[in-house]
Coordinates of C-alpha atoms and ligand atoms in Angstrom, one line a residue:
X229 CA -73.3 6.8 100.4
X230 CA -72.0 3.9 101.9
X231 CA -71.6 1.9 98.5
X232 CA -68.4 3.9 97.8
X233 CA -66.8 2.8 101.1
X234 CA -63.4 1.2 100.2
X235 CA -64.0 1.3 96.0
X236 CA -61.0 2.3 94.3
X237 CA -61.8 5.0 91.6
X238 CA -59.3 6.5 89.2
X239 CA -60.7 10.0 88.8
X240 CA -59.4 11.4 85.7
X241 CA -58.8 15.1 84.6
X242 CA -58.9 16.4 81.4
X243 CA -58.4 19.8 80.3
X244 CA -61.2 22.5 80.8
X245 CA -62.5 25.0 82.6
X246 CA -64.4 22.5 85.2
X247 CA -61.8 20.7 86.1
X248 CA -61.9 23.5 88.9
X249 CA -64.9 21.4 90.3
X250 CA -62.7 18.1 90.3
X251 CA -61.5 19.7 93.5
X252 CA -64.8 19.1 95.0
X253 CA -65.5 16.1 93.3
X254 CA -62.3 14.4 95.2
X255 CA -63.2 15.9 98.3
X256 CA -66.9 14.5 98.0
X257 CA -65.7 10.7 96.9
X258 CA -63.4 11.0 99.9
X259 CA -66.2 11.9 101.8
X260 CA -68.3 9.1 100.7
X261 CA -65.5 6.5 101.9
X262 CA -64.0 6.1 98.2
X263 CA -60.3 5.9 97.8
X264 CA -59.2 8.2 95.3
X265 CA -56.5 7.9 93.2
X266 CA -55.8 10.8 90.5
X267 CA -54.5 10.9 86.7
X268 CA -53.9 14.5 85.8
X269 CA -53.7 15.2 81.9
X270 CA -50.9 17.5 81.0
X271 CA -54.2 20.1 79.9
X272 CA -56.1 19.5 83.0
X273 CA -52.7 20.2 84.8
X274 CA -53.2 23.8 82.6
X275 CA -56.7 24.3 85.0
X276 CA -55.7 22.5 88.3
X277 CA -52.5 22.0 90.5
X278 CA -51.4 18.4 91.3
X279 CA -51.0 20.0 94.7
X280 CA -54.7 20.6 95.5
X281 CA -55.5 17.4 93.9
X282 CA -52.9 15.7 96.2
X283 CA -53.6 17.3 99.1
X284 CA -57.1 16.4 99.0
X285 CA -57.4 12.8 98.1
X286 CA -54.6 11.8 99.9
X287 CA -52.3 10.5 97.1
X288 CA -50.1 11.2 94.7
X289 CA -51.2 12.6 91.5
X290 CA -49.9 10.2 88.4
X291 CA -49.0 12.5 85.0
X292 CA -47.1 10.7 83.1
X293 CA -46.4 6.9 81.3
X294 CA -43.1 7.0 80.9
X295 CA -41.9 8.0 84.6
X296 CA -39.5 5.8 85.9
X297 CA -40.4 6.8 89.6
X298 CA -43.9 6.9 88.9
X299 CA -43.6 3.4 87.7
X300 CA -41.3 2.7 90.7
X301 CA -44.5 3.4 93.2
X302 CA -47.7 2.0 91.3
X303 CA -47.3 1.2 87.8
X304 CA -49.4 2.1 85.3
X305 CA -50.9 -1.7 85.0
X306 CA -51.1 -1.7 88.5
X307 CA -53.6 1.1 88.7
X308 CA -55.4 0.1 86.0
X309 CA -56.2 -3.2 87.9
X310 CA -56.4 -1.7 91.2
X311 CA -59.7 0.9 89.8
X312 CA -63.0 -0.5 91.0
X313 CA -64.1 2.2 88.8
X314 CA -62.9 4.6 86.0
X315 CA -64.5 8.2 86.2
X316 CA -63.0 11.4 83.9
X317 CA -64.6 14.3 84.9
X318 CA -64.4 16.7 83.0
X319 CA -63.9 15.0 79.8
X320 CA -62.9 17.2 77.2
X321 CA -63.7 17.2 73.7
X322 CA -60.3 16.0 72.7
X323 CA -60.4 13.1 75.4
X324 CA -63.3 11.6 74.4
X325 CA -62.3 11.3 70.6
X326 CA -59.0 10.1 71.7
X327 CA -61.0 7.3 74.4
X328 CA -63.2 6.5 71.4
X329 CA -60.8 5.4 68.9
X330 CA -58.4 3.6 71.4
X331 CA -55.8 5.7 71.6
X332 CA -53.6 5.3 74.1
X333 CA -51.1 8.3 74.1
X334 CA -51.3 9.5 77.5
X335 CA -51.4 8.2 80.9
X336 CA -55.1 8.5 81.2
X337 CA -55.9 6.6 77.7
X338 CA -53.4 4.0 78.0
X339 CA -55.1 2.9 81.5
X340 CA -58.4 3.2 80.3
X341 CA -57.3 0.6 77.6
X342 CA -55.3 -1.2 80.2
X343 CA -58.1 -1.6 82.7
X344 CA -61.5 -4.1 82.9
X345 CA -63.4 -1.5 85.6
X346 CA -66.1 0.2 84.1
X347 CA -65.5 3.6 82.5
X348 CA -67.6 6.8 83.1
X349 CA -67.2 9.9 81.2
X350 CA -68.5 13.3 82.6
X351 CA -68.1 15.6 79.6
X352 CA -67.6 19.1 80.1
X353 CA -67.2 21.7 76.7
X354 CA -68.4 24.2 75.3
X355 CA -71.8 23.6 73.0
X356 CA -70.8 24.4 69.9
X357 CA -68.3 22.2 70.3
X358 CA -70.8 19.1 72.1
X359 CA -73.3 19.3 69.7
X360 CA -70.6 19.1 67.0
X361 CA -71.2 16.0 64.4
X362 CA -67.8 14.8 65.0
X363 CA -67.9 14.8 69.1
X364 CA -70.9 13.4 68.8
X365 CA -70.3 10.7 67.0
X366 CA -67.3 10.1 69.4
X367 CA -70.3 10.1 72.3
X368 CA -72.2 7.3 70.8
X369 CA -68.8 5.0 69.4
X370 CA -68.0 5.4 73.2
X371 CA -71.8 4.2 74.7
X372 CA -71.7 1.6 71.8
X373 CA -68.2 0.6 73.2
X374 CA -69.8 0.3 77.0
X375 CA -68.0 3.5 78.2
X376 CA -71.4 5.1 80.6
X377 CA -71.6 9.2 79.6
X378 CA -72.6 11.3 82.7
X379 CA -74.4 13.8 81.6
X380 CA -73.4 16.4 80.1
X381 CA -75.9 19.1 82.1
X382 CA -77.4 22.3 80.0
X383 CA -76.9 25.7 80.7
X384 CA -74.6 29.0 81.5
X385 CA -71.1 28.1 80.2
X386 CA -68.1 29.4 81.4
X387 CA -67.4 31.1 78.2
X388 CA -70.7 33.1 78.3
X389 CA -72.9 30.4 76.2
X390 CA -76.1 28.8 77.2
X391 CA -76.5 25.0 76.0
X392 CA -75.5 21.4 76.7
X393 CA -71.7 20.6 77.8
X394 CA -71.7 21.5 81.2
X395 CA -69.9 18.9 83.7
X396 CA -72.8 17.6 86.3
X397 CA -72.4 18.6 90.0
X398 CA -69.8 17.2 91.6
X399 CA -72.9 15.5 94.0
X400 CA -74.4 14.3 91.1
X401 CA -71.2 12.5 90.0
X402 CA -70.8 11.1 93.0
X403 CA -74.5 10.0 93.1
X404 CA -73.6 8.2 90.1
X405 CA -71.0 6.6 91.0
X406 CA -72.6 5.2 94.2
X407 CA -74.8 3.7 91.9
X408 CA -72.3 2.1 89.6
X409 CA -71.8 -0.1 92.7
X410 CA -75.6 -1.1 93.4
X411 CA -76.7 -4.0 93.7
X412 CA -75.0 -7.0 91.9
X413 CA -77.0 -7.6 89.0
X414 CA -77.4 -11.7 90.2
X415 CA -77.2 -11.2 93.6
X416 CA -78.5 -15.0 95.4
X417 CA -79.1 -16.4 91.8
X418 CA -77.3 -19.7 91.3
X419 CA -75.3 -20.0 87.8
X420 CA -74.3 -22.8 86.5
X421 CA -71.7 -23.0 83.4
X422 CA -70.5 -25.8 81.0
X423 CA -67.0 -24.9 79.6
X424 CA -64.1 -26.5 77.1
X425 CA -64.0 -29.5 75.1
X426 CA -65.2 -32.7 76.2
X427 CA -62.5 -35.8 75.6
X428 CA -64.0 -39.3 74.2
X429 CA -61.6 -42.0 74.4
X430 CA -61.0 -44.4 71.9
X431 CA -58.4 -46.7 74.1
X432 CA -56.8 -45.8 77.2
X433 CA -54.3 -43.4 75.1
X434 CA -56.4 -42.1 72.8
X435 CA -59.2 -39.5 72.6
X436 CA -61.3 -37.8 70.4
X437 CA -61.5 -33.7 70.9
X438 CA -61.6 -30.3 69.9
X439 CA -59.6 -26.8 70.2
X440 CA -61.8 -25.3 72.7
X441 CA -59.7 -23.2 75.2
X442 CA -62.7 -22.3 77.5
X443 CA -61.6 -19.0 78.1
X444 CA -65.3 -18.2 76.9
X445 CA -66.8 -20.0 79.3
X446 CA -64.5 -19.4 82.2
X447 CA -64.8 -15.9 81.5
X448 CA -68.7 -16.1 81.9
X449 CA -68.0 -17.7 85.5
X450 CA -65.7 -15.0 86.3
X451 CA -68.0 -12.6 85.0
X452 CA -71.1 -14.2 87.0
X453 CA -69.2 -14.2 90.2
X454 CA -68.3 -10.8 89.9
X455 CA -71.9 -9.9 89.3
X456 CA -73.0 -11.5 92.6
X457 CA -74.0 -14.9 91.7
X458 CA -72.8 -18.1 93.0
X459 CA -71.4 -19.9 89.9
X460 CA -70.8 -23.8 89.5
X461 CA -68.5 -24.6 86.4
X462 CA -68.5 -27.4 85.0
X463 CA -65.4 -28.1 83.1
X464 CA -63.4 -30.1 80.5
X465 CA -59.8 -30.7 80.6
X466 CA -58.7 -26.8 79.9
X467 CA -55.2 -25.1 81.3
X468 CA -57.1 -22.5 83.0
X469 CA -57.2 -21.3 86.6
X470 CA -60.2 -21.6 88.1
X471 CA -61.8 -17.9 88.9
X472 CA -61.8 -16.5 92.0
X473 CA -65.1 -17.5 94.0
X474 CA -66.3 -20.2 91.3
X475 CA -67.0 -23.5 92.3
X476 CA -65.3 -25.8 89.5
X477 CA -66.5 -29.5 88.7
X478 CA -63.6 -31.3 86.6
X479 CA -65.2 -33.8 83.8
X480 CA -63.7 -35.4 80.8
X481 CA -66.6 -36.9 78.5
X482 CA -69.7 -35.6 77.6
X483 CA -71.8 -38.3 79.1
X484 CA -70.1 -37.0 82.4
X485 CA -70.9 -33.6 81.6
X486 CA -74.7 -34.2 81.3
X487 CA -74.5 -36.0 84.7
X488 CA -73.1 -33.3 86.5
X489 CA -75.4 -30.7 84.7
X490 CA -78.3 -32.8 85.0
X491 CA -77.4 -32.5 88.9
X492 CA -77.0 -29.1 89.4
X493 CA -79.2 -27.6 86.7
X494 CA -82.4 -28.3 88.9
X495 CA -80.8 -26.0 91.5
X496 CA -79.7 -22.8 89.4
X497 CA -81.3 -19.9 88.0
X498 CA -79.5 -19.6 84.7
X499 CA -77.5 -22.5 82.8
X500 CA -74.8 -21.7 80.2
X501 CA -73.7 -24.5 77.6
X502 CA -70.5 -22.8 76.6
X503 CA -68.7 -25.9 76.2
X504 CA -67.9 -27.7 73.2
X505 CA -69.1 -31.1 73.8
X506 CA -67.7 -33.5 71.0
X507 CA -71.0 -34.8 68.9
X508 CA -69.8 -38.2 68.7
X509 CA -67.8 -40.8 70.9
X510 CA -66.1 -44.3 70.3
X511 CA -69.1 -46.7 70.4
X512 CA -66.7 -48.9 72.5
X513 CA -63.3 -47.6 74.8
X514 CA -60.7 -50.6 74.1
X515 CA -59.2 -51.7 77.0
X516 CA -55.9 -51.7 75.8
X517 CA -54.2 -49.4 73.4
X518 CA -55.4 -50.3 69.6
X519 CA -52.3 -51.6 67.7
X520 CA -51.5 -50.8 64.3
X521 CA -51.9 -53.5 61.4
X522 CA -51.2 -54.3 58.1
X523 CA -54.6 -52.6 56.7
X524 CA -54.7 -48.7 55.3
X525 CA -58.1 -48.2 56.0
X526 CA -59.2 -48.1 60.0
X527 CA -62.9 -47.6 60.5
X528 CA -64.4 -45.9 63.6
X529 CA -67.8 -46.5 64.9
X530 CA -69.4 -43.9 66.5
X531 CA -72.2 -43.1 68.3
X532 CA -73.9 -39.7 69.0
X533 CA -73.8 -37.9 72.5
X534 CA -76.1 -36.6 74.2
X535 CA -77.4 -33.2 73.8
X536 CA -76.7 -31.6 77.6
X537 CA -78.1 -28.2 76.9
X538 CA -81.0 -29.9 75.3
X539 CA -81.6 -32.0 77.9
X540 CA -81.7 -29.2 80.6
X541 CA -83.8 -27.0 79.0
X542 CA -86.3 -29.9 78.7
X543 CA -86.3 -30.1 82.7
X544 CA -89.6 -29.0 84.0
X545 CA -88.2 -27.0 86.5
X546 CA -86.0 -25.7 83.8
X547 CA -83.1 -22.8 84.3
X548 CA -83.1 -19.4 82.1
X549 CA -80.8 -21.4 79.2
X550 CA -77.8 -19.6 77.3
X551 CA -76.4 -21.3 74.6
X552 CA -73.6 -20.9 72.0
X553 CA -73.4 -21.4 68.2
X554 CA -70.1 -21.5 66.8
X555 CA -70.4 -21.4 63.1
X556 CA -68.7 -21.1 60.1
X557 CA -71.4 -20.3 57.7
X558 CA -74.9 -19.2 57.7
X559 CA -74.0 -18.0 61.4
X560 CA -77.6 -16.1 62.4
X561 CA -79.5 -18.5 60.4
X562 CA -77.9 -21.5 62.4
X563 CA -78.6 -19.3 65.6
X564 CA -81.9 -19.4 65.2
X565 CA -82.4 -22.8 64.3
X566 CA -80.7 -23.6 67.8
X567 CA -82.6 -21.5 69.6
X568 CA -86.3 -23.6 68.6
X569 CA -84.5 -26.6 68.2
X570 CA -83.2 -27.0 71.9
X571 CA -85.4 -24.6 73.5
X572 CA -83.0 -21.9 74.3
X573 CA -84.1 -18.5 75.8
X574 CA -81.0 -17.2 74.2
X575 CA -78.1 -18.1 71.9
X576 CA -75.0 -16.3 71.8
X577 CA -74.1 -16.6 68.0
X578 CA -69.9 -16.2 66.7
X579 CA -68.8 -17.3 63.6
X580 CA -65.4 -19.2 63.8
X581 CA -64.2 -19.0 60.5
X582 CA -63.2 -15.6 60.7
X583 CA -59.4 -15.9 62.4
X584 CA -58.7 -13.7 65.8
X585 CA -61.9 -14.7 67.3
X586 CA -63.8 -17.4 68.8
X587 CA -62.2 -21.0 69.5
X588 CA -59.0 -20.8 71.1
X589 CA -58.8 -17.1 70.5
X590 CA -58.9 -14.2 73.4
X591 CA -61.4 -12.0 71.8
X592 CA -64.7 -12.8 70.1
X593 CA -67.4 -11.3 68.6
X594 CA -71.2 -12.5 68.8
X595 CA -74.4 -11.5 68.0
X596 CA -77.4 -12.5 71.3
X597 CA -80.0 -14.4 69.5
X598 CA -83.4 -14.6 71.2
X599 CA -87.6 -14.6 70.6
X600 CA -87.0 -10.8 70.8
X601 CA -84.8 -10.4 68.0
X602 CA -81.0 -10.4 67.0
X603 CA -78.5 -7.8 69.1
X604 CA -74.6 -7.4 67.7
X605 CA -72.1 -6.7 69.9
X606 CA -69.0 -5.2 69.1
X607 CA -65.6 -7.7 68.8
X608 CA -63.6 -7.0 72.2
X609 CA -61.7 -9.5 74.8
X610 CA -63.3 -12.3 75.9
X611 CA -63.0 -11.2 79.7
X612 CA -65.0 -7.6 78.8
X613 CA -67.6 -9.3 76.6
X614 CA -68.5 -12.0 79.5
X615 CA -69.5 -8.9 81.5
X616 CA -71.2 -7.5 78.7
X617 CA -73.1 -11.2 78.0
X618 CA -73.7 -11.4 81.9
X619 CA -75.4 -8.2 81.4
X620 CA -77.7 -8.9 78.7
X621 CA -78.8 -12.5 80.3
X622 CA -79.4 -10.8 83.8
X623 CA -81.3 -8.4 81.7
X624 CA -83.5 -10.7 79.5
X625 CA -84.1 -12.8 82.3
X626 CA -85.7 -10.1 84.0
X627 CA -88.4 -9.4 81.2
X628 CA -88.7 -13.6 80.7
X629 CA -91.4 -15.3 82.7
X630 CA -89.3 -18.2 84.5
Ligands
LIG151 O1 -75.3 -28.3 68.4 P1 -74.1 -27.4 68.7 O2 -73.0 -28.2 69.2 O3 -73.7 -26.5 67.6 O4 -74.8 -26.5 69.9 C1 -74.0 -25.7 70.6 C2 -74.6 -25.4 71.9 O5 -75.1 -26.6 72.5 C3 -73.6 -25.0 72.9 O6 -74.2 -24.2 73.9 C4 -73.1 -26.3 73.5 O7 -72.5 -26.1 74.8 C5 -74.4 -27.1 73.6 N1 -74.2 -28.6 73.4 C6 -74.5 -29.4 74.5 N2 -74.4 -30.7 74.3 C7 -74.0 -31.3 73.1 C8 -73.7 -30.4 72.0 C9 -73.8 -29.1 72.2 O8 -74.8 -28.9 75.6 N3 -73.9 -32.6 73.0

């Protein structure tokens, strides 16, 4: 069980009759080296005593949102950034429809909104009330969402039923959960990532661009790191901090951007164009700033860049190659194209002309284009979808022959 040593979980407790096992559930992630920190519904307070819950994991239980001297102590952001892992166990009926349509009217809600660690959901209910249409369609809006369901287990209920809805073990949860933390999924893989806009002078003032942010692509690092990999990013002039454990490699044209890829590409195991590399540059930099004159009409002559992506994907040693379509029209059509035309083994598709997502924007919403068909994800933040996106490369890679 060593994987749980030192991982924060927030265990969260809903109202039902097995919230009596959460007891045993703290006591085992304790056990297992976890720390445990608890959020007590005011219904799972109905079926367990902060007291015991206390007592047992060694911290205080957190209730409520709006408590000044909770907040005082650890804030509600705070413990939503300090969980290495999310768990609600049981998860009632009413939790789960709440958790599945965002709420956030509660403690418990509010941090699962408020929080990036994964979220696992141990329901417990009766089975009328489990196999009911409504709960689940709650279930599957929460697995299409990314939230993991733990069971539920089958058999005697509390109430005297026999069916689905019964919490797992507490060992099995905490099986689980030792799980959640195998492995990272790119563990000794080498990433490298091309981010933000490149900048083509015209004179030594001037400069042609775009509105990338990179927050995409600087995402993807952060998401890669976290994952286990050891990331390279290389980067365009963005405001942007550079994520913890990333390597960063600052450029400004695109020409310099294929250098740098070209160098490191060789090396890694997956490459990722998420920049925006400007298709055209100044077919000559003046040396001095260009003056205005007398004429209306200026003419610029331009010449096309290189295609970076392109070129690493035609390496013979080539990396697994992500790239990005950011389209106004004809989106998955587009998508496609890209993938053939610059042998791709994946393109992560958006369309920018709706507003809120893609360029510049913190959320997005894409649909992974590969040989093995199209895959829609749902819209959400830029940060949760790079895990997401992390996900699905590390697990196409895996069926790919590279
Ligand atoms: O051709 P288009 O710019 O739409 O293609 C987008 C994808 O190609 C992105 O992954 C982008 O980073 C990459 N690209 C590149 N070099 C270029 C143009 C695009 O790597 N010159």
């Amino acid at each position: 069980m060593h994987r749980l040593t030192n991982r924060n979980i927030l265990l969260g407790i809903t109202g039902g009759i097995a919230a009596y096992k959460s007891a045993e559930l703290t006591r085992a992630l304790v056990g297992a080296g976890a720390n445990v920190r608890i959020v007590l519904t005011a219904a799972g307070a109905e079926f367990i005593t902060p007291l015991t819950l206390q007592a047992l994991s060694g911290n205080p239980v957190h209730q409520s949102l709006l408590d000044p001297e909770a907040e005082q102590g650890m804030g509600h952001i705070e413990l939503a950034r300090w969980a290495d892992l999310i768990l609600i166990a049981p998860a009632s009926a009413d939790f789960m429809a709440r958790l599945s349509h965002g709420m956030a009217n509660d403690l418990l809600t509010t941090l699962c909104l408020a929080s990036d660690a994964p979220i696992c959901v141990a329901p417990a209910m009766n089975q009328a009330m489990w196999r009911d249409p409504r709960t689940q369609e709650n279930a599957q809006r929460l697995a299409a969402q990314g939230v993991h369901l733990w069971g539920p287990g089958a058999g005697e209920q509390a109430c005297g039923d026999v069916g689905p809805g019964r919490m797992l073990e507490p060992a099995e949860l905490v099986q689980l959960a030792a799980e959640a933390f195998g492995e990272p999924r790119l563990k000794g893989l080498r990433v490298c990532i091309t981010a933000g806009p490149t900048r083509e002078a015209l004179d030594p003032v001037r400069y042609i661009s775009n509105h990338s942010s990179g927050k995409m692509g600087y995402a993807l690092a952060a998401a890669a790191a976290k994952a286990g990999a050891e990331v390279v990013l290389i980067s365009g002039p963005v405001s942007l901090e550079t994520p913890a454990g990333v390597q960063r490699v600052n450029v400004e044209t695109a020409e310099q951007m294929l250098v740098a890829a070209l160098e490191l590409a060789p090396s890694s195991d997956i490459f990722i164009g998420a920049a925006a590399v400007a298709d055209y540059r100044p077919v000559a930099v003046a040396d001095q700033k260009i003056k205005k004159g007398q004429e209306e009409l200026m003419e610029l002559r331009l010449v096309k860049n290189p295609d970076i992506i392109a070129s690493v994907s035609a390496l013979p040693e080539r990396p697994f190659t992500v790239g990005f379509a950011a389209e106004t029209e004809n989106v998955l059509s587009h998508a496609r194209s890209k993938l053939q035309r610059k042998n791709l083994d994946l393109v992560i598709a958006n369309d920018v002309s709706q507003s809120g997502i893609g360029f510049n924007a913190d959320e997005n919403e894409v649909t992974l284009v590969s040989t093995a068909g199209d895959f829609k994800l749902p819209r959400d933040s830029k940060h949760s979808l790079a895990q997401t996106l992390i996900e699905q490369i590390a697990k196409q890679m895996s069926t790919n022959e590279h």
